[in-house]
CSV table of C-alpha atoms and ligand atoms in Angstrom, one decimal:
chain,number,residue,atom,x,y,z
H,593,MET,CA,95.2,-65.0,43.3
H,594,LYS,CA,98.5,-64.9,42.4
H,595,TYR,CA,101.7,-65.7,44.4
H,596,ILE,CA,104.7,-66.9,41.9
H,597,LYS,CA,105.5,-63.9,39.4
H,598,ASN,CA,107.5,-64.2,36.5
H,599,ARG,CA,112.0,-63.6,38.2
H,600,GLN,CA,112.5,-60.2,36.8
H,601,GLU,CA,110.0,-59.0,39.1
H,602,TYR,CA,112.3,-60.1,42.1
H,603,ILE,CA,115.3,-59.3,41.1
H,604,ASP,CA,113.7,-56.0,40.0
H,605,PHE,CA,113.1,-56.2,44.4
H,606,TYR,CA,116.6,-56.7,45.2
H,607,ASP,CA,117.8,-54.3,43.3
H,608,LEU,CA,115.9,-51.6,44.7
H,609,LEU,CA,117.1,-53.3,48.4
H,610,THR,CA,120.9,-52.9,46.8
H,611,ILE,CA,119.9,-49.2,45.8
H,612,GLU,CA,118.3,-47.7,48.9
H,613,GLU,CA,120.2,-49.9,50.6
H,614,CYS,CA,123.7,-47.4,49.0
H,615,LEU,CA,121.4,-44.6,48.7
H,616,GLN,CA,120.8,-44.7,52.8
H,617,TRP,CA,124.4,-45.5,53.6
H,618,ILE,CA,125.6,-42.6,51.5
H,619,GLU,CA,122.7,-40.3,53.2
H,620,LEU,CA,124.9,-42.5,56.6
H,621,VAL,CA,128.2,-40.9,55.6
H,622,LYS,CA,126.9,-37.4,54.6
H,623,GLU,CA,125.2,-36.9,57.8
H,624,SER,CA,122.4,-35.7,56.6
H,625,GLY,CA,119.9,-38.0,58.6
H,626,LYS,CA,117.1,-39.5,55.3
H,627,LYS,CA,115.1,-42.5,55.5
H,628,ILE,CA,115.0,-44.3,52.5
H,629,GLN,CA,111.2,-42.8,52.3
H,630,GLU,CA,112.6,-39.5,51.8
H,631,ILE,CA,115.3,-40.7,49.6
H,632,GLN,CA,113.1,-39.5,46.9
H,633,LYS,CA,115.4,-38.0,43.3
H,634,PRO,CA,119.0,-38.2,44.3
H,635,GLU,CA,121.4,-36.1,41.5
H,636,LYS,CA,124.3,-38.4,40.0
H,637,LEU,CA,126.8,-38.4,43.4
H,638,GLY,CA,129.9,-38.0,42.7
H,639,TYR,CA,132.7,-38.4,44.3
H,640,VAL,CA,131.6,-39.8,48.0
H,641,GLY,CA,135.1,-40.4,49.8
H,642,ALA,CA,137.3,-43.0,50.3
H,643,LEU,CA,135.8,-44.8,53.2
H,644,ALA,CA,132.6,-44.9,51.8
H,645,GLU,CA,133.7,-46.0,48.5
H,646,ILE,CA,134.9,-48.8,50.3
H,647,ALA,CA,132.1,-49.4,52.0
H,648,LEU,CA,129.9,-49.5,48.7
H,649,TYR,CA,132.4,-51.3,47.4
H,650,PHE,CA,131.6,-54.5,49.8
H,651,LYS,CA,127.6,-53.1,50.3
H,652,LYS,CA,128.0,-54.0,45.9
H,653,GLY,CA,129.5,-57.1,45.6
H,654,GLU,CA,127.8,-58.5,49.3
H,655,ASN,CA,124.6,-58.0,47.2
H,656,TYR,CA,125.2,-59.7,44.2
H,657,ARG,CA,127.0,-62.1,46.0
H,658,LYS,CA,124.1,-63.2,47.7
H,659,LYS,CA,121.6,-62.2,44.5
H,660,GLU,CA,120.8,-65.3,43.3
H,661,LYS,CA,120.4,-67.7,46.5
H,662,THR,CA,118.3,-64.8,47.3
H,663,ILE,CA,115.9,-64.3,44.6
H,664,ASP,CA,116.2,-68.4,44.5
H,665,GLU,CA,114.4,-68.3,48.2
H,666,TRP,CA,111.7,-65.4,47.3
H,667,MET,CA,110.0,-67.7,44.9
H,668,GLU,CA,110.4,-71.5,46.4
H,669,ARG,CA,108.4,-69.7,49.0
H,670,ASP,CA,106.9,-68.1,46.3
H,671,LYS,CA,105.8,-71.6,44.2
H,672,ARG,CA,104.9,-72.8,47.9
H,673,SER,CA,102.6,-70.3,48.4
H,674,GLN,CA,100.6,-70.7,44.9
H,675,GLU,CA,100.5,-74.6,45.1
H,676,LYS,CA,98.3,-74.0,48.8
H,677,TYR,CA,96.4,-71.9,46.8
H,678,ASP,CA,96.0,-73.6,44.0
H,679,ASN,CA,95.0,-77.2,45.5
H,680,THR,CA,93.8,-77.0,49.3
H,681,HIS,CA,90.4,-78.9,49.1
H,682,GLU,CA,87.6,-76.8,50.5
H,683,PRO,CA,85.8,-77.5,53.7
H,684,GLN,CA,83.3,-80.2,53.0
H,685,ASN,CA,79.8,-80.1,53.8
H,686,VAL,CA,79.8,-76.6,55.1
H,687,PHE,CA,75.8,-75.2,56.7
H,688,CYS,CA,74.3,-72.3,58.2
H,689,ASN,CA,74.6,-71.3,61.7
H,690,GLU,CA,71.0,-69.2,61.7
H,691,CYS,CA,68.9,-71.7,58.9
H,692,ASN,CA,71.2,-75.1,58.6
H,693,TYR,CA,71.2,-74.3,54.5
H,694,GLY,CA,74.8,-76.2,53.2
H,695,MET,CA,76.8,-73.3,52.2
H,696,LYS,CA,79.0,-72.0,49.3
H,697,LEU,CA,82.3,-71.3,48.6
H,698,PHE,CA,82.3,-67.6,47.6
H,699,ASP,CA,86.0,-66.8,48.4
H,700,LYS,CA,89.3,-68.5,50.2
H,701,THR,CA,92.6,-66.5,50.7
H,702,LEU,CA,96.0,-68.1,52.3
H,703,ASN,CA,96.1,-66.7,55.9
H,704,GLN,CA,100.1,-65.5,56.2
H,705,LYS,CA,101.1,-64.3,59.9
H,706,LEU,CA,104.3,-64.1,61.1
H,707,ASP,CA,106.0,-67.0,62.3
H,708,ASP,CA,103.3,-68.7,62.0
H,709,LYS,CA,102.5,-71.9,59.3
H,710,PRO,CA,100.3,-69.9,56.1
H,711,ARG,CA,96.7,-71.2,56.5
H,712,MET,CA,94.0,-71.1,53.7
H,713,LEU,CA,90.8,-69.6,54.3
H,714,PHE,CA,88.4,-70.3,53.2
H,715,PHE,CA,84.4,-68.3,53.0
H,716,PHE,CA,81.1,-69.7,52.5
H,717,GLU,CA,77.7,-67.4,52.4
H,718,CYS,CA,74.1,-69.3,52.9
H,719,PRO,CA,71.6,-68.8,50.0
H,720,HIS,CA,68.8,-68.5,52.3
H,721,CYS,CA,69.9,-66.1,55.0
H,722,LYS,CA,73.5,-64.4,53.1
H,723,LYS,CA,74.5,-65.1,56.3
H,724,ARG,CA,79.2,-65.8,56.3
H,725,LYS,CA,81.3,-67.3,57.7
H,726,GLY,CA,84.9,-68.4,57.6
H,727,ILE,CA,86.7,-71.4,58.2
H,728,PHE,CA,91.1,-72.0,58.1
H,729,GLU,CA,92.0,-75.8,56.1
H,730,ASP,CA,91.7,-77.0,59.0
H,731,GLY,CA,88.1,-76.5,60.1
H,732,GLU,CA,89.4,-74.5,62.9
H,733,ASN,CA,86.4,-71.3,62.6
H,734,PHE,CA,87.6,-68.2,61.9
H,735,GLU,CA,86.7,-65.2,64.4
H,736,THR,CA,85.5,-62.3,62.5
H,737,ASP,CA,83.6,-60.9,65.9
H,738,LYS,CA,86.4,-58.5,67.1
H,739,LYS,CA,87.3,-58.6,70.8
H,740,CYS,CA,87.4,-55.2,73.4
H,741,PRO,CA,91.3,-55.8,73.9
H,742,GLN,CA,90.5,-53.4,77.3
H,743,CYS,CA,87.6,-56.4,78.8
H,744,GLY,CA,87.8,-58.9,76.6
H,745,SER,CA,83.9,-58.2,75.0
H,746,ILE,CA,82.6,-58.6,71.6
H,747,LEU,CA,82.1,-55.0,70.2
H,748,ASP,CA,80.0,-53.4,68.6
H,749,SER,CA,81.8,-52.7,65.1
H,750,LYS,CA,80.2,-50.4,62.0
H,751,THR,CA,81.1,-50.2,58.4
H,752,THR,CA,80.4,-46.8,56.6
H,753,LYS,CA,81.7,-45.7,53.4
H,754,LYS,CA,81.4,-42.8,51.5
H,755,ASP,CA,82.9,-42.1,48.3
H,756,GLU,CA,86.2,-44.0,48.3
H,757,ILE,CA,86.7,-42.9,51.9
H,758,ILE,CA,86.0,-46.7,54.1
H,759,THR,CA,85.6,-46.2,57.2
H,760,ILE,CA,85.2,-48.8,60.7
H,761,THR,CA,84.5,-48.0,64.0
H,762,ASP,CA,84.9,-50.6,67.3
H,763,ASN,CA,83.4,-49.6,70.1
H,764,CYS,CA,82.2,-51.7,74.0
H,765,LYS,CA,79.0,-51.3,74.9
H,766,LYS,CA,80.7,-52.8,78.8
H,767,CYS,CA,83.7,-49.8,78.7
H,768,ASP,CA,85.1,-46.8,77.6
H,769,TYR,CA,86.5,-48.8,74.8
H,770,GLY,CA,86.8,-47.0,71.4
H,771,TYR,CA,88.7,-47.2,67.7
H,772,LYS,CA,88.8,-45.4,64.4
H,773,ASP,CA,89.8,-46.6,61.2
H,774,VAL,CA,90.1,-44.6,57.8
H,775,TRP,CA,90.9,-46.4,54.9
H,776,ASP,CA,91.2,-43.5,51.6
H,777,PHE,CA,92.1,-45.7,48.6
H,778,LYS,CA,92.3,-42.9,46.3
H,779,ALA,CA,95.3,-41.6,48.5
H,780,ASP,CA,96.4,-45.0,48.9
H,781,GLU,CA,96.2,-45.5,45.6
H,782,GLU,CA,98.1,-42.0,45.2
H,783,LYS,CA,100.3,-43.0,47.4
H,784,SER,CA,101.7,-46.4,45.9
H,785,ARG,CA,101.3,-44.1,42.6
H,786,LYS,CA,104.2,-42.0,43.7
H,787,GLU,CA,106.4,-45.1,45.4
H,788,LYS,CA,106.2,-47.2,41.9
H,789,GLU,CA,107.2,-44.2,40.0
H,790,ARG,CA,110.6,-43.8,42.7
H,791,GLN,CA,111.2,-46.8,42.3
H,792,LYS,CA,111.3,-46.7,38.3
H,793,TYR,CA,113.6,-43.7,39.0
H,794,LEU,CA,116.0,-45.5,41.4
H,795,LEU,CA,116.2,-49.3,38.9
H,796,ASP,CA,116.8,-46.4,36.3
H,797,ASN,CA,119.6,-44.1,37.7
H,798,PHE,CA,120.9,-46.1,39.9
H,799,ARG,CA,120.7,-49.7,38.9
H,800,SER,CA,123.8,-49.4,36.7
H,801,GLU,CA,125.6,-47.7,39.2
H,802,PHE,CA,125.2,-50.1,42.5
H,803,CYS,CA,123.4,-53.7,40.8
H,804,LEU,CA,127.2,-55.6,40.1
H,805,SER,CA,126.6,-56.8,36.4
H,806,GLU,CA,127.6,-60.5,36.3
H,807,LYS,CA,131.1,-60.6,35.3
H,808,GLU,CA,131.3,-57.1,37.8
H,809,GLY,CA,130.0,-59.8,40.2
H,810,GLU,CA,132.1,-62.2,39.6
H,811,GLU,CA,135.7,-60.4,40.1
H,812,TYR,CA,134.6,-59.6,43.6
H,813,VAL,CA,133.6,-63.1,44.0
H,814,MET,CA,136.9,-64.4,43.2
H,815,ASP,CA,138.3,-61.4,44.9
H,816,ARG,CA,136.4,-61.8,48.0
H,817,ILE,CA,137.8,-66.1,47.7
H,818,ARG,CA,141.0,-65.3,47.3
H,819,ASP,CA,141.0,-62.8,50.3
H,820,GLU,CA,140.4,-65.0,52.5
H,821,ASN,CA,142.1,-68.3,51.3
H,822,PHE,CA,145.2,-66.0,51.7
H,823,LYS,CA,144.4,-65.2,55.5
H,824,LYS,CA,143.5,-68.8,55.5
H,825,ARG,CA,147.0,-69.5,54.9
H,826,GLU,CA,148.2,-67.0,57.2
H,827,ASN,CA,146.3,-68.4,60.0
H,828,GLU,CA,147.7,-71.6,59.3
H,829,GLN,CA,151.2,-70.8,59.1
H,830,LYS,CA,150.9,-67.9,62.4
H,831,LYS,CA,149.4,-71.4,64.8
H,832,LYS,CA,151.4,-73.8,63.0
H,833,GLU,CA,154.6,-71.0,63.7
H,834,ASP,CA,152.9,-70.1,68.0
H,835,ASP,CA,153.3,-74.5,67.9
H,836,PRO,CA,156.6,-75.2,70.7
H,837,LYS,CA,157.4,-78.2,68.6
H,838,TYR,CA,158.0,-76.3,65.3
H,839,GLN,CA,159.6,-74.0,66.9
H,840,LYS,CA,162.0,-76.4,67.9
H,841,ALA,CA,162.2,-78.0,64.4
H,842,MET,CA,163.0,-74.9,62.7
H,843,LYS,CA,166.4,-74.7,65.4
H,844,LEU,CA,167.2,-77.9,64.4
H,845,ARG,CA,170.4,-77.8,61.9
H,846,LYS,CA,170.0,-78.6,59.1
H,847,ILE,CA,173.9,-80.3,57.9
H,848,LYS,CA,174.5,-81.9,54.9
H,849,VAL,CA,176.0,-85.5,54.4
H,850,ILE,CA,179.9,-83.7,54.7
H,851,GLU,CA,178.9,-82.5,57.8
H,852,LEU,CA,177.7,-85.6,59.1
H,853,GLN,CA,179.9,-87.9,58.5
H,854,LYS,CA,183.0,-85.5,59.8
H,855,ILE,CA,180.3,-85.4,64.0
H,856,ILE,CA,179.7,-89.4,63.6
H,857,GLU,CA,183.4,-89.8,63.1
H,858,GLU,CA,184.2,-87.6,66.2
H,859,VAL,CA,181.7,-90.1,68.4
H,860,ILE,CA,182.6,-93.5,67.3
H,861,THR,CA,187.0,-92.3,67.5
H,862,LYS,CA,185.4,-90.8,71.2
H,863,ASN,CA,183.6,-93.8,72.1
H,864,GLU,CA,187.4,-95.9,70.9
H,865,PHE,CA,185.0,-97.3,67.4
H,866,ASN,CA,187.0,-97.1,64.6
H,867,ASN,CA,187.3,-97.6,60.4
H,868,LEU,CA,183.8,-95.9,59.9
H,869,ILE,CA,182.0,-96.7,55.8
H,870,PHE,CA,179.4,-94.7,54.9
H,871,ASP,CA,177.0,-96.9,52.1
H,872,LYS,CA,175.5,-96.4,48.9
H,873,PRO,CA,171.8,-94.1,50.8
H,874,GLU,CA,169.3,-95.0,49.9
H,875,THR,CA,166.6,-92.1,48.4
H,876,ASP,CA,163.1,-91.6,49.3
H,877,ARG,CA,161.2,-88.8,51.0
H,878,GLN,CA,163.9,-89.2,53.4
H,879,ILE,CA,168.1,-89.7,52.7
H,880,ILE,CA,168.7,-92.9,54.3
H,881,ILE,CA,172.5,-94.3,55.0
H,882,PRO,CA,173.2,-97.3,56.2
H,883,PHE,CA,176.4,-96.7,58.1
H,884,SER,CA,179.3,-99.6,59.6
H,885,VAL,CA,181.9,-99.5,61.7
H,886,GLN,CA,184.2,-101.1,64.0
H,887,GLU,CA,184.6,-102.4,67.4
H,888,THR,CA,188.7,-101.2,68.3
H,889,LYS,CA,188.4,-102.7,72.1
H,890,ASN,CA,188.1,-107.0,72.3
H,891,GLU,CA,187.5,-107.5,75.3
H,892,ARG,CA,183.9,-104.9,75.7
H,893,SER,CA,180.8,-107.1,75.0
H,894,GLY,CA,179.0,-106.3,71.2
H,895,TYR,CA,176.1,-105.3,73.5
H,896,ASP,CA,178.3,-102.5,75.9
H,897,GLY,CA,179.0,-101.7,72.3
H,898,SER,CA,176.1,-101.3,70.2
H,899,ARG,CA,174.2,-99.5,73.2
H,900,ASN,CA,177.2,-97.2,73.8
H,901,LEU,CA,177.8,-96.5,70.0
H,902,LYS,CA,173.8,-95.8,70.0
H,903,ARG,CA,173.9,-94.0,73.0
H,904,ALA,CA,176.5,-91.6,71.7
H,905,ILE,CA,175.5,-91.4,67.9
H,906,ILE,CA,171.7,-90.1,69.1
H,907,LYS,CA,173.1,-87.6,71.2
H,908,VAL,CA,175.2,-86.1,68.8
H,909,LEU,CA,172.3,-85.7,66.5
H,910,GLU,CA,170.2,-84.4,69.2
H,911,ASN,CA,169.6,-80.8,67.1
H,912,THR,CA,170.6,-81.7,63.6
H,913,ASN,CA,168.2,-83.0,61.1
H,914,TRP,CA,169.8,-86.4,61.4
H,915,ARG,CA,168.7,-89.0,63.4
H,916,LEU,CA,169.7,-93.1,63.6
H,917,MET,CA,167.4,-95.0,62.5
H,918,SER,CA,165.1,-97.2,65.9
H,919,ASP,CA,166.3,-100.6,64.3
H,920,GLY,CA,169.6,-99.6,66.2
H,921,ILE,CA,172.4,-100.7,66.4
H,922,SER,CA,173.3,-104.2,65.3
H,923,GLU,CA,176.6,-105.6,66.3
H,924,ARG,CA,178.5,-109.0,65.0
H,925,LEU,CA,182.2,-110.0,65.4
H,926,GLY,CA,182.6,-106.7,65.7
H,927,ILE,CA,182.0,-104.9,63.1
H,928,LEU,CA,178.9,-102.6,63.7
H,929,SER,CA,175.9,-101.2,61.9
H,930,GLY,CA,172.6,-99.0,61.7
H,931,LYS,CA,170.9,-96.5,59.0
H,932,LEU,CA,171.2,-93.2,59.5
H,933,LYS,CA,168.0,-90.8,58.2
H,934,GLY,CA,167.5,-87.4,57.3
H,935,TYR,CA,164.9,-84.8,57.1
H,936,GLU,CA,164.7,-82.1,54.8
H,937,LYS,CA,160.6,-80.7,54.8
H,938,GLU,CA,159.0,-79.2,57.4
H,939,GLU,CA,156.9,-81.4,58.3
H,940,ASP,CA,158.7,-84.1,59.5
H,941,LEU,CA,161.5,-82.3,61.4
H,942,VAL,CA,157.9,-81.2,63.2
H,943,LYS,CA,157.5,-85.2,63.5
H,944,ILE,CA,161.1,-85.8,64.9
H,945,VAL,CA,160.9,-83.2,67.1
H,946,LYS,CA,160.4,-84.2,71.5
H,947,GLN,CA,157.6,-83.4,72.5
M,1578,LIG,ZN1,71.4,-69.3,56.6
M,1579,LIG,ZN1,85.2,-53.3,76.8
């Protein structure tokens, strides 16, 4: 039994799904109501309308984007099945229930039910009476007796073969349940041959149309990444702009040193100081300007003077991009000094506005 196939078979299968998805979409737009199986040999497509084209662009691109990963997963799954099939040991010492002879392994299969862990199933035959039984890898017996879905008793099952047609009839002895299943191998073979032919036709005629080459695919992926980044930036910008702190920060008046000097000059005059001197600025991420003023009122205490000046400067700068630095104002012998800090960048301005 071979579970793992060569990569090209997986690629063909994946491409076929893409082709069918796209063709199905076109049928949907045309409102033909055709199902995938009915789309036998479509003609050249032609123009399908702008809206359909856009949807197709994304279908093709997204299928390209998921292609490698999906194929890797399929191959990985089949590799696991293959390993399980090849390497699981059959149960030992299996004896016939009828005559107690040691039974011989004659077949094995991987039992795969949906949502279930696949288990290996081994079939044994008694060399003496030819009775057969199936045992799972974990020792559980495989139930061969079919049970009646109506009353639960064991069904009387008969298989007849005529030419290539196998007929299975199940009848219940206890109730009126009966079931007939017909397998026509020749018809199945014909159906499968036709399906393969259809698949080949689709691959030959539509692969280049719907399955992107690496170059086209990578272009699509890059475009999507650009789009996503743009959207992300847009969202971040919007979020930022919606923040009241940001809105406040953007309303701050950005002033240059010359205007700052004028403002401070006015404040100190009003508060009875003079001789404003701006020292050499320190330029870093922000601009820091040390300054000093002189007390004009001999009777005012150093503490009162620096407190008054501090309050006045903080207030007058509140709506600008300048701040009195946190050391505040110091005073010695009537000289009051402090530092002013100027902010330029958006993120810094957001930090200096009050909540
Ligand atoms: Zn036996
Ligand atoms: Zn029954």
